[in-house]
Coordinates of C-alpha atoms in Angstrom, one line a residue:
Chain O
X1 CA -2.1 23.8 -13.4
X2 CA -1.0 26.2 -10.7
X3 CA 1.2 25.2 -7.8
X4 CA -1.6 26.2 -5.4
X5 CA -4.0 23.9 -7.2
X6 CA -1.5 21.1 -7.1
X7 CA -1.0 21.6 -3.4
X8 CA -4.8 21.3 -2.8
X9 CA -5.0 18.2 -5.0
X10 CA -2.1 16.4 -3.2
X11 CA -3.4 17.2 0.3
X12 CA -7.1 16.9 -0.1
X13 CA -9.1 16.6 -3.3
X14 CA -6.7 14.0 -4.9
X15 CA -5.0 12.7 -1.8
X16 CA -3.1 9.5 -2.8
X17 CA -4.4 7.4 0.1
X18 CA -7.8 8.9 1.0
X19 CA -9.1 9.6 -2.5
X20 CA -7.0 7.7 -5.0
X21 CA -6.8 4.8 -2.6
X22 CA -3.3 3.7 -3.5
X23 CA -0.4 2.7 -1.4
X24 CA -2.5 1.3 1.4
X25 CA -0.3 -1.6 2.3
X26 CA 2.4 0.5 3.8
X27 CA -0.2 2.9 5.3
X28 CA -1.7 0.2 7.4
X29 CA 1.5 -1.8 8.1
X30 CA 4.0 0.7 9.5
X31 CA 1.8 3.3 11.3
X32 CA 2.4 2.2 14.8
X33 CA 4.7 5.0 16.0
X34 CA 5.2 8.6 14.9
X35 CA 8.9 7.8 14.2
X36 CA 7.9 5.2 11.6
X37 CA 5.2 7.4 10.0
X38 CA 7.4 10.4 9.5
X39 CA 10.4 8.2 8.3
X40 CA 8.3 6.3 5.8
X41 CA 6.4 9.4 4.7
X42 CA 9.6 11.4 4.0
X43 CA 11.3 8.4 2.3
X44 CA 8.4 8.1 -0.1
X45 CA 8.3 11.9 -0.6
X46 CA 12.0 12.0 -1.6
X47 CA 11.7 8.9 -3.8
X48 CA 8.5 10.1 -5.5
X49 CA 10.0 13.5 -6.2
X50 CA 13.2 12.1 -7.7
X51 CA 11.3 9.5 -9.8
X52 CA 8.8 12.1 -11.0
X53 CA 11.6 14.4 -12.1
X54 CA 13.6 11.6 -13.8
X55 CA 10.7 10.1 -15.6
X56 CA 9.4 13.5 -16.7
X57 CA 12.8 14.4 -18.1
X58 CA 13.0 11.1 -19.9
X59 CA 9.4 11.1 -21.1
X60 CA 10.2 11.8 -24.8
X61 CA 12.9 9.1 -24.9
X62 CA 10.8 6.3 -23.3
X63 CA 9.1 4.0 -25.8
X64 CA 5.5 3.6 -25.0
X65 CA 5.4 -0.2 -25.1
X66 CA 8.0 -0.8 -22.5
X67 CA 7.4 2.2 -20.3
X68 CA 6.3 0.2 -17.2
X69 CA 9.5 -1.8 -17.2
X70 CA 11.5 1.4 -17.5
X71 CA 9.5 3.1 -14.7
X72 CA 10.1 0.1 -12.4
X73 CA 13.9 0.2 -13.0
X74 CA 14.1 4.0 -12.4
X75 CA 12.0 3.6 -9.2
X76 CA 14.1 0.6 -8.0
X77 CA 17.2 2.6 -8.5
X78 CA 16.1 5.5 -6.3
X79 CA 14.6 3.1 -3.7
X80 CA 18.0 1.3 -3.4
X81 CA 19.7 4.6 -2.9
X82 CA 17.4 5.7 -0.1
X83 CA 17.5 2.2 1.4
X84 CA 21.3 2.3 1.6
X85 CA 21.3 5.9 2.9
X86 CA 18.9 4.9 5.7
X87 CA 20.9 1.9 6.6
X88 CA 24.0 4.1 6.9
X89 CA 22.6 7.1 8.7
X90 CA 19.3 6.2 10.5
X91 CA 19.8 2.4 11.2
X92 CA 17.0 2.4 13.8
X93 CA 14.5 3.5 11.1
X94 CA 15.8 1.0 8.7
X95 CA 15.4 -1.8 11.3
X96 CA 12.0 -0.7 12.3
X97 CA 10.5 -0.4 8.8
X98 CA 12.3 -3.5 7.6
X99 CA 11.1 -5.0 4.4
X100 CA 8.8 -2.0 3.8
X101 CA 11.6 0.2 2.6
X102 CA 12.6 -2.0 -0.4
X103 CA 8.8 -2.6 -1.0
X104 CA 8.5 1.1 -1.9
X105 CA 9.4 -0.2 -5.4
X106 CA 6.0 -1.7 -5.7
X107 CA 4.2 1.1 -3.9
X108 CA 1.4 2.0 -6.3
X109 CA 1.7 5.8 -5.5
X110 CA 5.0 6.1 -7.3
X111 CA 4.2 4.0 -10.4
X112 CA 0.7 5.5 -10.4
X113 CA 1.9 9.1 -10.5
X114 CA 4.5 8.2 -13.2
X115 CA 1.7 6.7 -15.3
X116 CA -1.0 9.4 -14.6
X117 CA 1.1 12.5 -14.5
X118 CA 4.8 12.6 -15.3
X119 CA 4.7 10.9 -18.6
X120 CA 2.7 13.8 -20.1
X121 CA 3.9 16.8 -18.0
X122 CA 7.1 18.8 -18.0
X123 CA 9.7 18.6 -15.3
X124 CA 8.7 21.5 -13.0
X125 CA 5.0 20.5 -12.5
X126 CA 6.2 16.9 -12.0
X127 CA 8.6 18.0 -9.3
X128 CA 5.8 19.9 -7.4
X129 CA 3.5 16.9 -8.0
X130 CA 6.0 14.7 -6.3
X131 CA 6.4 17.1 -3.3
X132 CA 2.7 17.6 -2.8
X133 CA 1.5 14.0 -3.4
X134 CA 4.3 12.8 -1.1
X135 CA 3.3 15.4 1.5
X136 CA -0.4 14.2 1.3
X137 CA 0.8 10.7 1.9
X138 CA 2.9 11.8 4.8
X139 CA 0.0 13.7 6.4
X140 CA -2.2 10.6 6.3
X141 CA 0.6 8.4 7.7
X142 CA 1.2 10.8 10.6
X143 CA -2.5 11.1 11.3
X144 CA -2.8 7.3 11.4
X145 CA 0.3 7.0 13.7
X146 CA -1.0 9.7 16.1
X147 CA -4.4 8.0 16.5
X148 CA -3.1 4.4 16.8
X149 CA -0.3 5.3 19.1
X150 CA -2.4 7.5 21.4
X151 CA -5.3 5.2 21.7
X152 CA -3.2 2.0 21.5
X153 CA -0.5 2.6 24.0
X154 CA -1.2 6.1 25.5
X155 CA 1.9 7.8 24.2
X156 CA 2.6 10.6 21.8
X157 CA 5.5 10.8 19.4
X158 CA 7.5 7.6 20.3
X159 CA 10.9 7.8 18.7
X160 CA 10.7 11.6 18.0
X161 CA 9.7 13.5 21.2
X162 CA 10.8 12.9 24.7
X163 CA 10.7 14.9 28.0
X164 CA 14.1 15.1 29.5
X165 CA 14.4 16.9 32.9
X166 CA 11.1 18.7 32.3
X167 CA 12.1 20.0 28.8
X168 CA 10.9 18.8 25.5
X169 CA 13.6 17.2 23.4
X170 CA 13.3 16.3 19.8
X171 CA 15.6 13.7 18.2
X172 CA 15.3 11.5 15.2
X173 CA 17.4 8.4 16.0
X174 CA 14.5 6.4 17.3
X175 CA 15.7 6.3 20.9
X176 CA 13.2 8.8 22.4
X177 CA 10.6 7.2 24.6
X178 CA 7.7 9.4 23.7
X179 CA 5.4 11.5 25.9
X180 CA 3.0 9.5 28.0
X181 CA -0.6 10.8 28.0
X182 CA -2.2 8.1 30.0
X183 CA -0.9 4.8 31.6
X184 CA -0.1 2.0 29.2
X185 CA -2.6 -0.5 30.6
X186 CA -5.5 1.8 29.8
X187 CA -4.7 1.7 26.1
X188 CA -6.5 -0.5 23.6
X189 CA -3.6 -2.6 22.5
X190 CA -5.7 -3.9 19.6
X191 CA -5.2 -0.7 17.8
X192 CA -1.4 -1.3 17.5
X193 CA -2.2 -4.8 16.0
X194 CA -3.1 -5.4 12.3
X195 CA -6.8 -5.0 13.1
X196 CA -6.2 -1.4 14.3
X197 CA -4.5 -0.6 10.9
X198 CA -7.5 -1.7 9.0
X199 CA -10.0 0.0 11.3
X200 CA -8.2 3.3 11.6
X201 CA -7.8 3.6 7.8
X202 CA -11.5 2.6 7.4
X203 CA -12.5 5.4 9.7
X204 CA -10.3 8.0 8.0
X205 CA -11.7 7.0 4.6
X206 CA -15.3 7.2 5.9
X207 CA -14.6 10.6 7.4
X208 CA -13.2 11.8 4.0
X209 CA -16.2 10.4 2.2
X210 CA -18.5 12.2 4.7
X211 CA -16.6 15.5 4.2
X212 CA -16.6 15.2 0.4
X213 CA -20.3 14.4 0.4
X214 CA -21.2 17.3 2.7
X215 CA -19.2 19.7 0.6
X216 CA -20.8 18.5 -2.6
X217 CA -24.3 18.9 -1.0
X218 CA -23.4 22.4 0.1
X219 CA -22.3 23.3 -3.4
X220 CA -25.4 21.9 -4.9
X221 CA -27.6 23.8 -2.4
X222 CA -25.7 27.0 -3.2
X223 CA -26.2 26.4 -6.9
X224 CA -29.9 25.9 -6.4
X225 CA -30.2 29.0 -4.3
X226 CA -28.5 31.0 -6.9
X227 CA -30.8 29.6 -9.6
X228 CA -33.9 30.6 -7.6
X229 CA -32.7 34.2 -7.2
X230 CA -32.5 34.8 -11.0
X231 CA -35.9 36.2 -12.0
X232 CA -37.5 34.2 -14.8
X233 CA -37.9 36.1 -18.1
X234 CA -41.4 37.6 -18.4
X235 CA -42.5 35.5 -21.3
X236 CA -41.7 32.3 -19.5
X237 CA -43.7 33.4 -16.4
X238 CA -46.8 34.2 -18.5
X239 CA -46.6 30.9 -20.3
X240 CA -46.4 29.1 -16.9
X241 CA -49.4 30.9 -15.7
Chain A
X1 CA 14.0 -30.5 8.8
X2 CA 10.5 -31.7 8.2
X3 CA 9.3 -29.9 11.3
X4 CA 10.9 -26.7 10.2
X5 CA 9.1 -26.9 6.9
X6 CA 5.8 -27.5 8.6
X7 CA 6.4 -24.5 10.9
X8 CA 7.1 -22.3 7.9
X9 CA 4.1 -23.6 6.0
X10 CA 1.6 -23.2 8.8
X11 CA 3.1 -19.9 9.8
X12 CA 2.7 -18.5 6.3
X13 CA -0.9 -19.7 6.0
X14 CA -2.3 -19.0 9.4
X15 CA -0.1 -17.3 12.1
X16 CA 1.7 -14.8 9.9
X17 CA -0.8 -14.6 7.0
X18 CA 0.5 -12.3 4.3
X19 CA -2.6 -10.1 4.3
X20 CA -3.9 -10.2 7.8
X21 CA -0.7 -9.9 9.8
X22 CA 1.9 -8.5 7.4
X23 CA -0.2 -6.3 5.1
X24 CA 1.5 -7.6 2.0
X25 CA -0.6 -7.6 -1.1
X26 CA -3.5 -5.5 0.1
X27 CA -4.1 -3.8 -3.2
X28 CA -5.2 -6.8 -5.2
X29 CA -6.8 -8.1 -2.0
X30 CA -9.2 -5.1 -1.9
X31 CA -9.4 -4.6 -5.7
X32 CA -9.9 -8.1 -6.9
X33 CA -12.3 -9.5 -4.3
X34 CA -15.8 -8.5 -5.4
X35 CA -16.4 -11.9 -7.0
X36 CA -15.5 -15.3 -5.6
X37 CA -14.5 -16.7 -9.0
X38 CA -12.0 -13.9 -9.7
X39 CA -10.7 -14.2 -6.2
X40 CA -9.9 -17.9 -6.7
X41 CA -8.2 -17.2 -10.1
X42 CA -6.2 -14.4 -8.6
X43 CA -5.2 -16.6 -5.7
X44 CA -4.0 -19.4 -8.0
X45 CA -2.0 -17.0 -10.2
X46 CA -0.4 -15.3 -7.2
X47 CA 0.5 -18.6 -5.6
X48 CA 2.1 -19.8 -8.8
X49 CA 4.1 -16.6 -9.3
X50 CA 5.2 -16.5 -5.6
X51 CA 6.5 -20.1 -5.7
X52 CA 8.3 -19.6 -9.0
X53 CA 9.7 -16.2 -7.9
X54 CA 11.0 -17.7 -4.7
X55 CA 12.8 -20.4 -6.5
X56 CA 14.4 -18.2 -9.2
X57 CA 15.3 -15.4 -6.9
X58 CA 17.0 -17.8 -4.6
X59 CA 19.4 -18.6 -7.4
X60 CA 19.7 -14.9 -8.4
X61 CA 20.5 -14.0 -4.8
X62 CA 23.3 -16.6 -4.7
X63 CA 24.7 -15.2 -7.9
X64 CA 24.6 -11.6 -6.6
X65 CA 26.3 -12.6 -3.3
X66 CA 29.0 -14.4 -5.3
X67 CA 29.6 -11.3 -7.4
X68 CA 29.5 -9.0 -4.3
X69 CA 26.5 -7.2 -5.8
X70 CA 23.9 -8.0 -3.1
X71 CA 23.1 -4.3 -2.6
X72 CA 21.5 -4.5 -6.0
X73 CA 19.1 -7.2 -4.9
X74 CA 15.9 -5.2 -4.9
X75 CA 16.5 -4.1 -8.5
X76 CA 17.4 -7.6 -9.6
X77 CA 14.4 -9.2 -7.9
X78 CA 11.8 -6.8 -9.3
X79 CA 13.2 -7.4 -12.8
X80 CA 13.0 -11.2 -12.4
X81 CA 9.4 -10.9 -11.2
X82 CA 8.4 -8.6 -14.1
X83 CA 9.9 -11.0 -16.6
X84 CA 8.3 -14.0 -14.8
X85 CA 4.9 -12.4 -14.9
X86 CA 5.3 -11.7 -18.6
X87 CA 6.2 -15.3 -19.2
X88 CA 3.2 -16.6 -17.2
X89 CA 1.0 -14.2 -19.2
X90 CA 2.3 -15.5 -22.5
X91 CA 2.0 -19.1 -21.4
X92 CA -1.5 -18.7 -20.2
X93 CA -2.5 -16.9 -23.3
X94 CA -1.3 -19.8 -25.5
X95 CA -2.3 -22.8 -23.4
X96 CA -5.2 -21.8 -21.0
X97 CA -6.9 -18.9 -22.8
X98 CA -10.0 -19.2 -20.6
X99 CA -8.1 -18.4 -17.4
X100 CA -6.2 -15.7 -19.2
X101 CA -9.3 -13.8 -20.1
X102 CA -10.8 -14.4 -16.6
X103 CA -7.8 -12.8 -14.9
X104 CA -7.6 -9.9 -17.4
X105 CA -5.9 -6.8 -16.1
X106 CA -5.0 -8.4 -12.8
X107 CA -2.5 -10.7 -14.4
X108 CA 0.1 -8.0 -15.4
X109 CA -0.6 -6.3 -12.1
X110 CA 0.9 -9.2 -10.2
X111 CA 4.2 -7.6 -10.9
X112 CA 3.4 -4.8 -8.5
X113 CA 1.8 -7.1 -5.9
X114 CA 3.9 -6.4 -2.8
X115 CA 3.3 -10.0 -1.6
X116 CA 5.5 -11.3 -4.4
X117 CA 8.4 -9.0 -3.9
X118 CA 7.8 -9.2 -0.1
X119 CA 8.2 -13.0 0.0
X120 CA 11.4 -12.9 -2.0
X121 CA 12.9 -10.2 0.3
X122 CA 11.7 -12.1 3.4
X123 CA 13.4 -15.3 2.1
X124 CA 16.7 -13.5 1.9
X125 CA 16.2 -11.7 5.3
X126 CA 15.3 -15.0 7.0
X127 CA 18.2 -16.9 5.4
X128 CA 16.0 -19.6 4.1
X129 CA 17.6 -22.4 2.0
X130 CA 16.2 -23.4 -1.4
X131 CA 13.4 -25.8 -0.1
X132 CA 12.4 -23.4 2.7
X133 CA 12.2 -20.6 0.2
X134 CA 10.0 -22.4 -2.2
X135 CA 7.7 -23.7 0.6
X136 CA 7.5 -20.2 2.1
X137 CA 6.6 -18.8 -1.4
X138 CA 3.9 -21.4 -2.2
X139 CA 2.3 -21.4 1.3
X140 CA 2.4 -17.6 1.4
X141 CA 0.5 -17.7 -1.8
X142 CA -2.0 -20.2 -0.4
X143 CA -2.4 -17.9 2.7
X144 CA -3.1 -15.1 0.3
X145 CA -5.7 -17.2 -1.5
X146 CA -7.4 -18.3 1.7
X147 CA -7.6 -14.6 2.8
X148 CA -8.9 -13.3 -0.6
X149 CA -11.5 -16.1 -1.0
X150 CA -12.8 -15.7 2.6
X151 CA -13.0 -12.0 2.1
X152 CA -14.8 -12.3 -1.3
X153 CA -17.4 -14.5 0.3
X154 CA -18.0 -12.1 3.1
X155 CA -18.1 -9.2 0.7
X156 CA -20.8 -10.9 -1.3
X157 CA -23.2 -10.5 1.7
X158 CA -22.2 -6.9 2.4
X159 CA -24.7 -5.6 -0.1
X160 CA -27.5 -6.7 2.3
X161 CA -25.9 -5.1 5.3
X162 CA -27.1 -1.8 6.8
X163 CA -24.1 0.5 7.5
X164 CA -23.7 4.3 7.6
X165 CA -23.7 5.9 4.2
X166 CA -20.2 7.3 4.7
X167 CA -18.8 3.8 5.0
X168 CA -20.0 2.9 1.5
X169 CA -17.4 1.1 -0.6
X170 CA -13.8 1.0 0.7
X171 CA -14.3 1.8 4.4
X172 CA -16.7 -1.0 5.0
X173 CA -14.5 -3.4 3.0
X174 CA -11.5 -2.4 5.2
X175 CA -13.6 -2.8 8.4
X176 CA -14.6 -6.3 7.2
X177 CA -11.0 -7.1 6.5
X178 CA -10.1 -5.9 9.9
X179 CA -12.6 -8.2 11.5
X180 CA -11.1 -11.1 9.6
X181 CA -7.7 -10.0 10.7
X182 CA -9.0 -10.1 14.3
X183 CA -10.2 -13.7 13.7
X184 CA -6.8 -14.6 12.3
X185 CA -5.1 -13.2 15.4
X186 CA -6.5 -16.2 17.2
X187 CA -3.9 -18.3 15.4
X188 CA -1.0 -16.1 16.6
X189 CA -0.6 -18.0 19.9
X190 CA -0.2 -21.3 18.2
X191 CA 3.2 -22.8 18.0
X192 CA 4.6 -26.1 16.7
X193 CA 7.7 -27.3 18.4

């Protein structure tokens, strides 16, 4: 499988959240500000890539019967490393994501990719799989955050972007106030609440299903058009007449 | 003391329901809720594992703190849960084979249910003592069961509903879950003092 194909799979045709429908707990729970979304997405990307490489490298040494237990230990190891690093260097992110950082251990994306991909594939493709699947997850998280944050509280990029003295400033320590698009009391606060998580993800999934169906229909129509253009062999035509 | 336990219990079932307000355990919630029977079985199994895991991990956490190894807690907890689920599976297979077959693949999957690891981590984070931990674990499981059974009942009727074609399957299920979450938000103002 080429890198380009893997990129397309991770981002669209086999997107972990929108198509495989795994890892939805964190997708709905933490997507309230852009800061959370980017932080969570990148954490998962890093952990997924490390786990993919480690499991793929060990794939011939892991006995088949106890592979899940070994996967879980490898994943828990990397999650602990990332958790401690975040606590030390980006404490605001650690505080804001709370229990959802250690819960990456049981995020189905990581164990799912280990089971479906890395235990059969060599290290290099597994590495790219980790990067692209992680990227696909991050993109969905960021989209969820942007929608919920904008419609819910009327801001853009809380924790990441800020306008200081008329200039855009970008920081990643969680202190930025965000760019206000419309006054806070115009926002639908319900979107920041749990209900908004369920609803936004439902709409994104429905949009994805719509797009996939349209593209399948288009392909079918193109195939049918191509079939009509091919002239039928003379014998068949006569028989039909 | 008694009041505190009551607050924890009602909080875990209604005000801070694991599914509807904390998003813990959404995968089995969405995957295992097409039939009411399976939903009840899943709820019972999860409640059992959550209660037991809270009790055992409380002891494990004391041990880790005593040894100064509390940064390894996530790794230790997930191993305890994996072993526990394996034991429950073996026990059910031997003594209640009917429930074992009914739960099928979902039984080993309880290991990766984030509600189980979540409740253990929250117990540590909230500094609960032994009784509070167990109560939080069991009532959290009951809250999960309430959510999944309600959801399965609603989902039964969804096949008669008329919704846009693109919402077929997961999206309409998520919307339904969202509406249930909205209903559960009504409990969030409640407080017992």
